[in-house]
Each structure stands twice: as C-alpha cells, then as structure tokens.
Coordinates of C-alpha atoms in Angstrom, one line a residue:
M1 CA -0.1 0.0 0.1
S2 CA 1.7 3.3 -1.2
N3 CA 1.2 7.0 -0.5
V4 CA 1.9 9.9 -2.4
S5 CA 3.4 12.6 -0.9
C6 CA 3.2 16.1 -1.5
S7 CA 6.2 16.1 -4.4
G8 CA 4.3 13.6 -6.4
V9 CA 6.5 10.7 -5.1
N10 CA 5.0 7.3 -4.5
H11 CA 6.3 5.3 -1.4
Y12 CA 5.3 2.6 1.0
S13 CA 3.8 3.4 4.2
I14 CA 6.4 3.3 6.9
A15 CA 4.7 0.6 8.9
D16 CA 4.9 -1.8 5.5
T17 CA 8.2 -1.0 5.3
L18 CA 9.4 -1.4 8.8
S19 CA 7.5 -4.9 8.8
L20 CA 10.1 -6.3 6.3
F21 CA 12.8 -5.4 8.9
D22 CA 10.7 -7.2 11.8
V23 CA 9.2 -4.0 13.2
F24 CA 5.7 -3.8 13.7
I25 CA 4.0 -0.5 14.5
D26 CA 0.4 0.9 13.9
K27 CA -0.1 2.6 10.4
I28 CA 1.0 6.0 10.3
D29 CA 1.0 8.6 7.5
S30 CA 4.4 9.9 6.5
I31 CA 6.1 12.0 3.8
N32 CA 10.0 11.2 3.4
L33 CA 12.6 9.4 5.5
V34 CA 15.4 12.2 6.9
N35 CA 18.4 11.5 9.0
D36 CA 19.2 15.1 9.3
S37 CA 17.1 16.9 12.1
R38 CA 17.6 20.1 10.5
D39 CA 15.8 19.1 7.2
I40 CA 12.9 17.7 9.2
Q41 CA 9.6 19.0 7.8
A42 CA 6.1 18.1 9.1
G43 CA 5.1 14.6 8.5
D44 CA 8.6 13.2 8.0
V45 CA 10.2 10.3 9.7
F46 CA 13.4 11.0 11.6
C47 CA 16.1 8.2 11.2
A48 CA 18.5 8.7 14.5
T49 CA 21.4 7.0 13.4
V50 CA 25.2 6.7 15.0
G51 CA 27.8 8.0 12.9
R52 CA 31.3 8.4 13.0
E53 CA 31.3 11.8 14.4
Q54 CA 27.7 12.7 15.1
D55 CA 25.2 10.6 17.5
G56 CA 21.9 11.4 15.8
R57 CA 19.9 10.4 18.9
Q58 CA 21.4 13.6 20.3
Y59 CA 19.0 15.4 18.1
I60 CA 15.5 13.6 18.7
D61 CA 13.8 16.1 20.4
Q62 CA 14.7 18.7 18.0
A63 CA 13.4 16.5 14.8
I64 CA 10.0 16.0 16.9
K65 CA 9.7 19.8 17.4
N66 CA 10.5 20.3 13.7
G67 CA 7.4 17.9 12.6
A68 CA 8.7 14.1 12.9
V69 CA 5.8 12.0 13.2
L70 CA 7.8 8.9 13.9
V71 CA 11.5 8.3 15.2
L72 CA 13.7 5.5 14.2
A73 CA 16.7 5.1 17.0
Q74 CA 19.6 3.3 16.5
C75 CA 20.3 0.6 19.4
Q76 CA 23.0 -1.6 20.0
H77 CA 21.7 -4.6 21.0
T78 CA 19.4 -7.3 19.2
Q79 CA 16.8 -7.6 22.0
Q80 CA 15.9 -4.0 21.8
H81 CA 15.1 -4.3 18.1
G82 CA 11.3 -3.1 17.4
N83 CA 11.2 -1.6 21.1
I84 CA 8.8 1.4 21.2
I85 CA 9.1 4.4 23.3
T86 CA 6.5 6.9 23.6
K87 CA 7.6 10.8 24.2
H88 CA 5.4 13.4 25.6
F89 CA 6.0 17.1 24.8
A90 CA 3.8 20.2 25.1
K91 CA 1.8 21.0 22.1
P92 CA 3.2 23.4 19.6
N93 CA 1.6 27.0 19.4
G94 CA 2.9 27.8 16.1
P95 CA 1.4 26.8 12.4
L96 CA 2.2 23.4 10.9
T97 CA 4.1 23.1 7.3
Q98 CA 2.1 22.8 4.5
V99 CA 1.5 18.8 3.7
N100 CA 0.2 16.8 1.2
Q101 CA -3.4 17.9 0.7
V102 CA -4.7 14.2 0.2
N103 CA -4.0 13.1 3.9
K104 CA -3.5 16.5 5.3
E105 CA -6.2 16.3 8.1
N106 CA -5.1 12.8 9.4
L107 CA -1.2 13.9 9.1
V108 CA -2.0 17.0 10.8
N109 CA -3.2 15.7 13.7
Q110 CA -0.4 12.9 13.7
V111 CA 2.3 15.6 13.8
N112 CA 0.6 16.8 17.0
G113 CA 0.4 13.5 18.2
I114 CA -3.2 13.0 18.6
N115 CA -6.3 11.7 16.9
Q116 CA -9.5 13.0 16.0
E117 CA -11.0 12.2 19.6
K118 CA -8.2 13.9 21.5
S119 CA -7.8 17.2 19.3
N120 CA -7.9 19.0 22.4
S121 CA -5.2 17.4 24.4
A122 CA -2.3 20.0 25.7
H123 CA 0.4 17.3 24.8
I124 CA 1.6 15.5 21.7
S125 CA 3.0 12.2 21.8
I126 CA 5.6 10.8 19.5
Q127 CA 6.6 7.1 18.9
V128 CA 10.5 6.3 18.9
V129 CA 11.0 3.0 17.7
Q130 CA 14.3 1.5 18.4
F131 CA 16.5 -0.3 15.2
F132 CA 19.4 -2.5 15.8
N133 CA 22.4 -1.2 13.7
L134 CA 19.9 1.4 11.8
N135 CA 22.9 2.9 10.0
Q136 CA 23.9 -0.4 8.7
H137 CA 20.3 -1.0 7.2
L138 CA 19.4 2.5 6.2
F139 CA 20.2 2.2 2.4
E140 CA 17.9 -1.0 2.1
L141 CA 15.3 0.8 4.2
A142 CA 15.1 3.8 2.1
K143 CA 15.4 1.5 -0.6
A144 CA 12.1 -0.1 0.3
Y145 CA 10.3 2.9 1.6
Y146 CA 10.7 4.4 -1.9
Q147 CA 9.9 1.3 -3.9
S148 CA 13.6 0.9 -5.5
P149 CA 13.3 3.9 -8.1
Q150 CA 16.9 3.1 -8.9
T151 CA 15.5 0.1 -11.1
K152 CA 13.4 2.6 -13.1
M153 CA 16.4 4.0 -14.7
T154 CA 20.1 3.5 -15.5
M155 CA 22.4 4.2 -12.7
I156 CA 25.9 5.2 -13.5
G157 CA 28.4 5.4 -10.3
I158 CA 31.6 7.6 -11.0
T159 CA 34.4 7.3 -8.4
G160 CA 38.1 8.4 -8.5
T161 CA 40.2 11.1 -6.8
N162 CA 39.7 13.5 -9.7
G163 CA 37.4 14.1 -12.5
K164 CA 34.2 12.8 -10.8
T165 CA 32.2 16.1 -11.3
S166 CA 33.3 16.5 -15.3
T167 CA 32.8 13.0 -16.3
S168 CA 29.3 13.0 -14.5
Q169 CA 28.6 16.3 -16.4
I170 CA 30.0 15.1 -19.7
I171 CA 27.8 11.9 -19.4
A172 CA 24.7 14.2 -18.8
K173 CA 25.5 16.5 -21.8
L174 CA 26.0 13.3 -24.2
F175 CA 22.9 11.7 -23.0
E176 CA 20.8 15.3 -23.5
A177 CA 22.4 15.6 -26.9
C178 CA 21.3 12.2 -27.7
Q179 CA 17.8 13.2 -26.8
Q180 CA 17.7 11.3 -23.6
T181 CA 17.1 12.6 -20.2
C182 CA 19.6 12.2 -17.5
A183 CA 20.4 13.8 -14.3
V184 CA 23.3 14.0 -12.0
I185 CA 24.1 13.8 -8.3
G186 CA 27.5 15.3 -7.1
T187 CA 29.4 18.2 -5.8
I188 CA 27.7 21.0 -8.1
G189 CA 24.1 19.6 -7.0
S190 CA 21.4 17.3 -8.1
G191 CA 19.3 17.1 -11.0
R192 CA 19.2 18.2 -14.6
L193 CA 22.0 20.3 -15.7
S194 CA 19.5 23.0 -16.3
S195 CA 18.0 23.0 -13.1
L196 CA 20.4 21.9 -10.2
K197 CA 19.6 21.9 -6.7
A198 CA 22.4 22.3 -4.0
L199 CA 23.7 19.1 -2.0
N200 CA 25.6 19.1 1.3
N201 CA 27.4 16.2 0.1
T202 CA 29.0 14.8 -3.0
T203 CA 27.4 11.8 -2.2
P204 CA 24.0 12.0 -0.2
G205 CA 23.0 9.8 2.7
A206 CA 20.8 6.8 2.1
T207 CA 17.6 8.7 2.6
Q208 CA 18.4 12.0 1.0
L209 CA 19.5 9.5 -2.1
H210 CA 16.3 7.6 -2.5
Q211 CA 14.2 10.5 -2.4
L212 CA 16.1 12.2 -5.1
L213 CA 15.8 8.9 -7.0
A214 CA 11.9 8.8 -6.5
E215 CA 11.5 12.2 -7.8
F216 CA 13.7 11.4 -10.6
S217 CA 11.7 8.6 -11.3
A218 CA 8.3 10.6 -11.1
E219 CA 10.0 12.9 -13.7
N220 CA 10.6 10.1 -16.0
I221 CA 14.5 10.7 -15.9
A222 CA 16.3 7.8 -17.9
Q223 CA 19.8 8.1 -16.6
V224 CA 21.5 9.2 -13.4
A225 CA 25.2 10.3 -13.7
M226 CA 26.1 10.2 -9.9
E227 CA 29.6 11.1 -8.3
V228 CA 30.4 8.8 -5.4
S229 CA 32.7 9.7 -2.8
S230 CA 35.3 7.0 -0.8
H231 CA 33.4 8.4 2.2
A232 CA 30.1 6.9 1.1
L233 CA 31.5 3.6 0.2
E234 CA 33.1 2.9 3.1
Q235 CA 30.5 3.9 5.5
G236 CA 27.9 2.2 3.3
R237 CA 25.8 5.1 2.1
V238 CA 25.8 3.8 -1.0
T239 CA 26.8 0.1 -2.2
A240 CA 27.8 -1.7 -5.6
G241 CA 24.6 -3.1 -6.3
L242 CA 23.3 0.4 -6.9
F243 CA 24.9 1.0 -10.2
D244 CA 24.4 -0.6 -13.6
L245 CA 27.7 1.0 -14.7
A246 CA 30.5 2.0 -12.5
V247 CA 33.3 4.4 -13.7
F248 CA 36.7 4.6 -12.0
T249 CA 38.6 7.9 -13.0
N250 CA 41.9 7.7 -11.4
L251 CA 43.6 7.5 -7.7
S252 CA 46.0 9.7 -6.1
R253 CA 46.7 11.5 -2.9
D254 CA 43.5 12.7 -0.9
H255 CA 41.5 12.1 2.1
L256 CA 44.4 10.4 4.1
D257 CA 42.9 12.3 7.1
Y258 CA 40.1 10.1 6.9
H259 CA 41.4 7.0 5.3
Q260 CA 44.9 7.2 6.9
T261 CA 46.6 5.4 4.2
M262 CA 46.5 4.7 0.3
E263 CA 45.5 1.2 0.5
N264 CA 42.9 2.1 2.7
Y265 CA 41.9 4.5 0.2
A266 CA 42.0 2.5 -2.8
D267 CA 40.1 -0.3 -1.0
A268 CA 37.3 2.3 -0.3
K269 CA 37.1 3.2 -4.1
G270 CA 37.3 -0.5 -4.9
M271 CA 33.8 -1.2 -3.1
I272 CA 32.0 0.3 -5.9
F273 CA 32.9 -2.7 -8.0
R274 CA 31.8 -5.3 -5.3
Q275 CA 28.6 -6.3 -3.4
A276 CA 30.7 -7.4 -0.2
D277 CA 29.2 -7.8 3.6
E278 CA 31.0 -7.3 6.6
H279 CA 32.8 -10.7 6.5
D280 CA 33.9 -10.0 2.3
T281 CA 36.8 -7.5 2.2
E282 CA 38.1 -8.7 -1.0
L283 CA 37.2 -7.3 -4.4
N284 CA 34.6 -10.0 -5.9
P285 CA 34.1 -9.1 -9.5
E286 CA 31.5 -12.3 -9.5
A287 CA 29.4 -10.6 -7.1
S288 CA 28.7 -8.3 -9.5
K289 CA 29.1 -9.5 -13.0
K290 CA 25.9 -7.9 -14.3
Q291 CA 27.7 -4.3 -13.6
I292 CA 29.7 -2.8 -16.0
A293 CA 33.0 -1.7 -15.2
I294 CA 34.6 1.2 -17.1
L295 CA 38.2 1.9 -15.9
N296 CA 41.3 4.2 -16.7
G297 CA 43.6 1.9 -18.0
D298 CA 46.6 4.2 -17.6
D299 CA 46.0 4.6 -13.6
E300 CA 48.3 2.4 -11.7
Q301 CA 45.8 1.0 -9.3
V302 CA 43.6 0.0 -12.0
T303 CA 46.4 -2.1 -13.4
K304 CA 46.6 -3.7 -10.0
W305 CA 43.1 -4.6 -10.3
L306 CA 43.0 -6.0 -13.7
T307 CA 46.1 -8.1 -13.0
D308 CA 44.1 -9.8 -10.0
W309 CA 40.8 -9.9 -11.7
P310 CA 39.7 -13.4 -13.6
A311 CA 40.5 -13.7 -17.1
D312 CA 37.2 -14.6 -18.2
W313 CA 35.8 -11.7 -16.3
L314 CA 38.0 -9.6 -18.7
D315 CA 37.1 -11.2 -21.7
S316 CA 33.2 -10.7 -21.0
K317 CA 31.7 -7.3 -22.2
N318 CA 31.5 -6.3 -18.4
I319 CA 34.8 -4.4 -18.4
I320 CA 35.7 -1.5 -21.0
V321 CA 39.1 0.0 -20.5
Y322 CA 40.1 3.6 -21.7
G323 CA 43.1 5.5 -21.8
R324 CA 46.0 7.6 -23.6
S325 CA 48.8 4.9 -23.6
K326 CA 49.1 1.9 -26.4
A327 CA 48.7 -0.6 -23.7
I328 CA 44.8 0.1 -23.6
T329 CA 44.6 -2.1 -26.8
Q330 CA 45.4 -5.0 -25.2
Y331 CA 42.0 -5.3 -23.8
P332 CA 39.0 -7.0 -25.5
H333 CA 36.8 -3.6 -25.0
Y334 CA 39.0 -0.4 -25.0
L335 CA 38.9 3.1 -26.1
Y336 CA 42.3 4.6 -26.8
A337 CA 43.0 8.0 -27.4
S338 CA 46.2 9.1 -29.5
D339 CA 47.4 12.4 -31.8
I340 CA 46.1 14.3 -29.0
K341 CA 46.2 18.1 -30.2
S342 CA 45.4 21.3 -28.4
S343 CA 44.5 24.6 -29.1
A344 CA 42.7 27.5 -27.8
R345 CA 39.6 25.8 -29.4
G346 CA 40.1 22.6 -27.2
V347 CA 41.4 19.3 -28.0
S348 CA 41.2 16.8 -31.0
F349 CA 42.6 13.0 -31.2
Y350 CA 42.1 10.1 -33.2
L351 CA 40.0 7.5 -31.2
Q352 CA 41.0 3.6 -31.6
S353 CA 38.1 1.2 -30.2
H354 CA 37.0 -2.1 -30.2
I355 CA 34.0 -1.3 -32.2
G356 CA 35.7 1.2 -34.7
N357 CA 38.3 4.4 -35.3
I358 CA 37.2 7.7 -35.5
K359 CA 38.6 11.3 -35.0
V360 CA 37.4 13.3 -32.2
E361 CA 37.0 17.1 -31.7
S362 CA 35.9 18.6 -28.5
P363 CA 35.9 22.3 -26.9
L364 CA 37.4 20.7 -23.6
M365 CA 40.6 21.7 -22.3
G366 CA 43.9 19.4 -21.2
D367 CA 44.5 15.9 -21.3
F368 CA 42.7 14.9 -18.3
N369 CA 39.5 16.1 -19.9
V370 CA 40.5 13.7 -22.7
D371 CA 40.4 11.0 -20.0
N372 CA 37.1 12.1 -18.9
L373 CA 35.6 12.4 -22.1
L374 CA 36.7 9.0 -22.9
A375 CA 35.1 7.7 -20.0
A376 CA 31.6 9.3 -20.9
M377 CA 32.2 8.0 -24.4
S378 CA 32.5 4.4 -22.9
V379 CA 29.3 4.8 -20.8
L380 CA 27.4 5.6 -24.0
I381 CA 29.2 2.8 -26.1
A382 CA 28.0 0.4 -23.1
E383 CA 24.4 1.6 -23.7
Q384 CA 24.6 0.9 -27.1
Y385 CA 25.3 4.1 -29.0
S386 CA 27.2 4.4 -32.3
L387 CA 30.8 6.1 -32.4
K388 CA 29.3 8.4 -34.9
V389 CA 26.4 9.6 -33.1
I390 CA 28.7 9.9 -29.6
V391 CA 31.4 12.1 -31.7
E392 CA 28.8 14.2 -33.1
A393 CA 27.2 15.1 -29.6
S394 CA 31.1 15.5 -28.6
K395 CA 31.6 18.3 -30.6
N396 CA 29.6 20.6 -28.9
I397 CA 29.9 19.9 -25.1
T398 CA 30.4 23.0 -23.6
P399 CA 33.0 23.4 -20.7
I400 CA 32.3 22.4 -17.3
I401 CA 31.2 24.8 -14.4
G402 CA 34.2 25.6 -12.6
R403 CA 36.5 22.8 -14.4
M404 CA 39.2 24.3 -16.3
E405 CA 36.4 27.0 -17.4
S406 CA 37.9 29.8 -18.9
F407 CA 37.0 33.7 -19.1
S408 CA 38.5 36.6 -21.0
A409 CA 37.8 40.3 -21.6
T410 CA 36.8 39.6 -25.1
Y411 CA 33.7 37.9 -24.2
S412 CA 33.6 37.8 -20.2
T413 CA 32.3 34.4 -20.5
T414 CA 33.6 30.8 -21.6
C415 CA 36.4 31.1 -24.1
S416 CA 35.7 29.5 -27.4
T417 CA 38.1 31.1 -29.9
E418 CA 41.6 32.2 -30.6
S419 CA 40.6 35.8 -30.7
S420 CA 40.3 35.5 -26.7
F421 CA 43.9 35.4 -26.4
E422 CA 44.5 38.7 -28.6
N423 CA 43.1 41.3 -26.3
S424 CA 43.8 39.9 -22.7
A425 CA 45.4 37.3 -20.2
I426 CA 43.0 34.5 -20.0
A427 CA 41.7 33.1 -16.8
I428 CA 41.1 29.5 -15.8
V429 CA 38.9 28.9 -13.0
D430 CA 39.3 25.0 -12.0
Y431 CA 38.2 23.2 -8.6
A432 CA 41.9 21.1 -8.6
H433 CA 42.7 20.6 -5.0
T434 CA 44.8 17.7 -4.9
P435 CA 48.4 17.5 -5.9
D436 CA 47.6 15.2 -9.0
A437 CA 44.7 17.6 -10.0
L438 CA 47.0 20.7 -9.6
E439 CA 49.6 19.4 -11.4
N440 CA 47.4 18.2 -14.4
A441 CA 45.7 21.8 -14.7
L442 CA 49.3 23.3 -14.8
K443 CA 50.2 21.1 -17.6
A444 CA 46.9 21.5 -19.6
C445 CA 47.2 25.7 -19.1
R446 CA 50.7 25.2 -20.3
L447 CA 49.7 23.5 -23.6
H448 CA 47.4 26.4 -24.2
C449 CA 49.5 29.5 -22.8
E450 CA 51.7 31.6 -25.1
G451 CA 53.1 33.9 -22.4
Q452 CA 53.4 33.6 -18.7
L453 CA 51.4 31.0 -16.3
W454 CA 50.2 32.3 -12.9
L455 CA 48.7 30.8 -10.3
V456 CA 46.7 31.4 -7.6
F457 CA 45.8 28.6 -5.1
G458 CA 45.6 27.7 -1.4
C459 CA 44.9 24.3 0.8
G460 CA 41.9 23.6 2.8
G461 CA 42.0 23.4 6.5
D462 CA 41.0 20.4 8.8
R463 CA 42.3 18.1 5.6
D464 CA 45.3 16.3 4.6
S465 CA 48.0 18.9 5.4
G466 CA 50.6 16.4 3.9
K467 CA 49.6 17.5 0.6
R468 CA 50.4 20.8 1.1
S469 CA 54.2 21.2 0.4
M470 CA 53.6 18.7 -2.6
M471 CA 51.2 21.1 -3.9
G472 CA 53.8 23.8 -3.4
S473 CA 56.6 21.7 -4.9
I474 CA 54.1 21.5 -8.0
A475 CA 53.5 25.0 -8.2
E476 CA 57.0 26.2 -8.2
K477 CA 57.9 23.4 -10.9
R478 CA 54.8 24.2 -13.2
A479 CA 53.9 28.2 -12.7
D480 CA 55.8 31.2 -13.5
H481 CA 54.2 33.3 -10.8
V482 CA 52.4 31.8 -7.8
I483 CA 50.3 33.7 -5.4
I484 CA 49.1 31.7 -2.2
T485 CA 46.0 32.7 -0.7
N486 CA 42.9 31.3 1.2
D487 CA 40.8 28.1 0.3
N488 CA 38.5 27.2 3.2
P489 CA 40.8 27.5 6.0
R490 CA 38.3 26.2 8.4
S491 CA 39.3 26.1 12.0
E492 CA 43.1 26.5 11.0
I493 CA 45.2 29.8 10.9
P494 CA 45.3 30.6 7.5
E495 CA 49.1 31.8 8.1
L496 CA 50.0 28.2 9.3
I497 CA 48.3 26.4 6.3
A498 CA 50.2 29.3 3.9
N499 CA 53.6 28.3 5.8
D500 CA 52.9 24.6 5.0
I501 CA 52.6 25.4 1.4
L502 CA 56.1 27.6 1.2
S503 CA 57.5 24.4 2.9
G504 CA 57.7 22.7 -0.7
F505 CA 59.0 25.4 -2.5
E506 CA 63.0 25.6 -2.8
C507 CA 62.9 29.5 -3.3
P508 CA 59.8 30.6 -1.0
E509 CA 61.0 34.2 -1.4
K510 CA 60.0 34.4 -4.8
V511 CA 55.8 33.5 -4.2
A512 CA 53.7 36.1 -2.9
V513 CA 51.4 35.6 -0.1
M514 CA 47.9 37.3 -0.2
L515 CA 45.5 35.7 2.0
N516 CA 42.5 37.7 0.9
R517 CA 41.4 35.5 -2.2
E518 CA 39.6 38.4 -3.6
Q519 CA 42.3 40.8 -3.5
A520 CA 44.7 38.1 -4.7
V521 CA 42.5 36.9 -7.6
I522 CA 42.3 40.9 -8.8
S523 CA 45.4 41.9 -8.4
T524 CA 46.9 38.9 -10.2
L525 CA 44.4 39.5 -13.2
S526 CA 45.5 43.0 -13.4
H527 CA 49.2 42.2 -13.7
A528 CA 48.9 39.4 -16.2
K529 CA 49.3 40.5 -19.7
A530 CA 47.9 39.3 -22.9
G531 CA 48.8 35.8 -24.0
D532 CA 49.2 35.0 -20.1
I533 CA 47.1 32.6 -18.7
V534 CA 46.0 32.9 -14.7
L535 CA 45.1 29.6 -13.2
L536 CA 42.9 30.1 -10.2
A537 CA 42.7 26.5 -8.5
G538 CA 40.6 25.4 -5.5
K539 CA 37.2 27.1 -5.7
G540 CA 35.8 26.1 -9.2
H541 CA 31.9 26.3 -8.8
E542 CA 31.8 27.0 -5.3
K543 CA 30.2 30.0 -4.0
F544 CA 31.6 30.5 -0.5
I545 CA 34.8 30.4 1.8
L546 CA 34.7 28.1 5.0
M547 CA 36.6 30.1 7.6
A548 CA 36.5 29.5 11.3
N549 CA 32.7 29.3 12.1
E550 CA 31.8 31.3 9.1
K551 CA 30.6 30.6 5.8
I552 CA 31.7 33.9 3.4
A553 CA 29.8 34.5 0.4
Y554 CA 32.5 34.4 -2.4
N555 CA 32.1 33.5 -6.1
E556 CA 35.5 33.4 -8.0
R557 CA 33.6 32.6 -11.6
E558 CA 31.2 35.5 -10.9
L559 CA 34.3 37.8 -9.9
V560 CA 36.5 37.1 -12.6
R561 CA 33.5 37.4 -15.0
N562 CA 32.7 40.9 -13.5
F563 CA 36.7 42.0 -13.6
Y564 CA 36.4 41.2 -17.4
L565 CA 33.4 42.7 -17.9
K566 CA 34.5 46.0 -16.6
K567 CA 37.5 45.6 -18.6
A568 CA 36.0 45.2 -21.6
L569 CA 33.6 48.3 -21.1
S570 CA 36.6 50.6 -20.1

C-alpha cells in the first residue's frame, strides 16, 4: 500500500516498510525519511543513526519539534530491536508546515501526536522505535520505503580522486545531446544540468539519495550520473548493487586524514565494484557480473585490479578500459586516444576502439579532459550508442562549470576562439585541490599558454595537511608566478596553512602570499598580460569560503566575469 507525498512521489507507508525488518507499528501517514534533524518537515520520519562523528539520537527532540511524526533510533543490542518508546511533549503553538493535501487532515493530527477524539489535548505523543544497527540498514530501508526507484533508470556511478564532476556532467551532456533525459548527483548539486539543486555532500546519505531517485523517477528521468565518494562507499551510504555502470577515473593522494593510508583509500574506492558484506573485504567481480566496469587503464591502481581480476571476467563485455597509452589496446573492450592536439579551441584526437576508429574534436581543455571524455564515451558505448552519434555529440559539449572554465575580456564568458587570446590574459577557474589535479591543470594551461603562467591557489584546513608541501612543489615547478591565498581554512590559522605550502618551495622568497582571496585574484588578473594564463585553483563552482565558523559568500566565477566585463567596457 503506497501513499503519495506532496512532491508526487509514490512510496510505501512506514509501517509496511518496517515490517520487512521485523519491526511492527500501527499505520501512520508519513512523507519522507530524513536522517538530518535540521531538514525535518511536518510529516517526516526521523532516522537517528550513530555516525563516526555525530550521534543522531541527540537530536531526536529537535526533530520532533520540527514536525517528525515518527523516530527510528539506532540501538546496540538485538533484543532492543523493535521496542517502542513514547515521548510526550507540550503541543506547539505555531502553524504546521503545508503537507500533502490528500492526507493532510490525518497527517496534521499525527504531527500533533493526537487523534480525532483527543484533539484538545495539551500534549503530543511521538513513538521512538528502536532499530538495531540502523546505520547499516538505512540504505535498504530507504530503498524499500521509496519502492526501489533506481530500478526504473540506468544508474551510473563515478568514483576516483579527480574527474568525478567533469565526467558526470559530460555523461549527462552526451545523453541530452542524444535526446535522452539524464540527471546528475554530485558536487555541484542534483537534477538535470539546467535545473540543479544544491547538496551538502558529494554523495547524499541513503535517505536523501532515495528521495532524489524517487523524484527523478516521477519525472521520467532515464539515466542518473552520480559521483560516488570514498567516504560514502566506506560508510555504506551507497553499495555496488546500486550501479548498472561503475566508472573509475583515477587514484592519487587525497582524504588521508580520513583513510590514513593509500591502501585503505584504494580499498574504499574499489568497493564500487563489489557487493560485499562485513565479512567479505576482497574485491569480488563475480558478485557484480551484471555491472559494467569502466576503468582508466593508465591508472596504476586500475592496473593492479586488472591483474587480479579473473581472465574470463576481463574477456566478457563487463569491462571497458580507456586511456591514452598504447597498452589500452590489449583489452578486449577499449577506447584509446592518440595523436592528441591542443589549441585554444579545445582538443582533438584519434580514437581507436573495439567497435571502430574515428577522429574526435571537443572544446574541452587538457589531457585529463580527454580521459574524462573517454570515460563518458565508454558509458554511451556500453549503452549501445554508435561511435558516430557519440562523436557528433562530443563536438558541442560546453565546458564544465568551474572545471577548467576559461574567461577573458573579449567575451567575459567561456572562451571558445583564438581571438580571446589577442586582447587580454585568460583566466581559468578550476576546482583542483589535490596534488595530482593541480599538476594536471597546470600542464593543461601550459599547453594553451603563449606567455606567462600565473597560479593563485591555497589548501583547505582540517584536511590532509601532508599534501600542502607537495602542492607547493608542483606550483613552483609548473607555474611562472605563484600567489598563495586562502581556500577554506576552516578552523586552522590561514598563515600556518600558507607556511605549510611554502615548505614545499625551494625558493619561497619568490612566492607572493595574499590571504584575502578576492584581492589575490584581482591583483593577479591586473598584472597578467595578453597571452598569459591565470589559473585560479581550488574554488571552482563553489560560492563560499569556510573560515572559522563562518561561511563567507564568495563566487570566483562571478568575480572573474565581472573583472573582465569592466575591463571590456573601459
């Protein structure tokens, strides 16, 4: 028996869903499952899980005050599973949030914890249901509640240190160019590219994820390209079984503050290819034979995996390997890019594959975007699109928001022609915030740069501090001028972060430090000359700077656009 929420999404009643997990309660109308008390609205069910840093049970009272009609609270002992505790509160005086008109009367009464006969009570009563290891079962619980919306669309998971956002957007752009509907979920938000909604995490939690998928299903979305973080895989927020296609872009140093070692980091990423329980920690290709794996064959970690995986699995159609090295052609199913040429108009290359060869032209910049494009093309090949159709769609792909996105005084917008270089320096806004990503971005800029290469960058606080000196060394090696600035210092002292970066320089006295990022950007753009390129690394699409306990509004793309607009009008 399903209800219809105010967003038009069909889902089970919470009572029916809980019965699948041997928890039995009376029927109750509900809207969404939510595991963040701040996001609770009238009629929602609050899932109070115990996480690595937060205990959701501490926020039960707040969730109820926000309108939760039921609470599922994680418990540590199996004998507690299914126990019901009733909490009593004074009835709130304020108006209730607007809810589903179909069940509004009953739902409003339940939000107030009363039935028709006791509507004059001064108190509300909310049930708190204990659920053993709720955090481990939340994905399956949400899947059941929202009636497995992922089965109604093609799910594409993209993981890797760098390239997730670009690859997911390129996939969506290619599908849309082929007259297909595709939504994305990731760093820049969720939804179709024309109507993205902000997300707090790259990979949403299980409840929010299934709510999004249910909404996509109601909108008849055919494909979903979803960024998958190592944290989400390691924490079980997503599982390999979710994805019809799994894309791995690359592995380089990042998040060691969380994973501690590169081996742990690689293992977490590899979980996108397996369906393992808590007793199975080895890669298990057999467990996900129906899933198609798309792998960057030039990556060292991928080479290790391909060596370990069974030969018969490699010979099947379940693996497509892509890359820029000749070794890629040894695999039965592959995409190999050669004769790569860069210009101010983008890149071109000759594509060899197991289904044919063809020349490719794209307005994207940088060799790493060749990798991202190859990954996206592999997805469409796996979905049975022809090379001719895919290549034609690739010609008109617009640059990705905040990913090697170029601006100039000629257009004050995305650069697409040689003439942009004639009047001023080019500014490139990119999200690069790891050593590997920064080096790749600088290499790409150098290919397109006729003059001096300038770099403005910083490193985030409360994150892997070991990469700071590495990024400093890369900056000194690859750029002609370096300006160190802030990039989400969070709780750390900005000057100390800058010092960590400077420790990677052989000649730190040649580096400028300007911690006010807006001033650093404007100053650098003002000094750069025609033919120069200014790489602004780290912020990309973001619209804020995190400093201490503040979230300061800051939009680097708009800052650069306005700078060049004023310059063009002067």
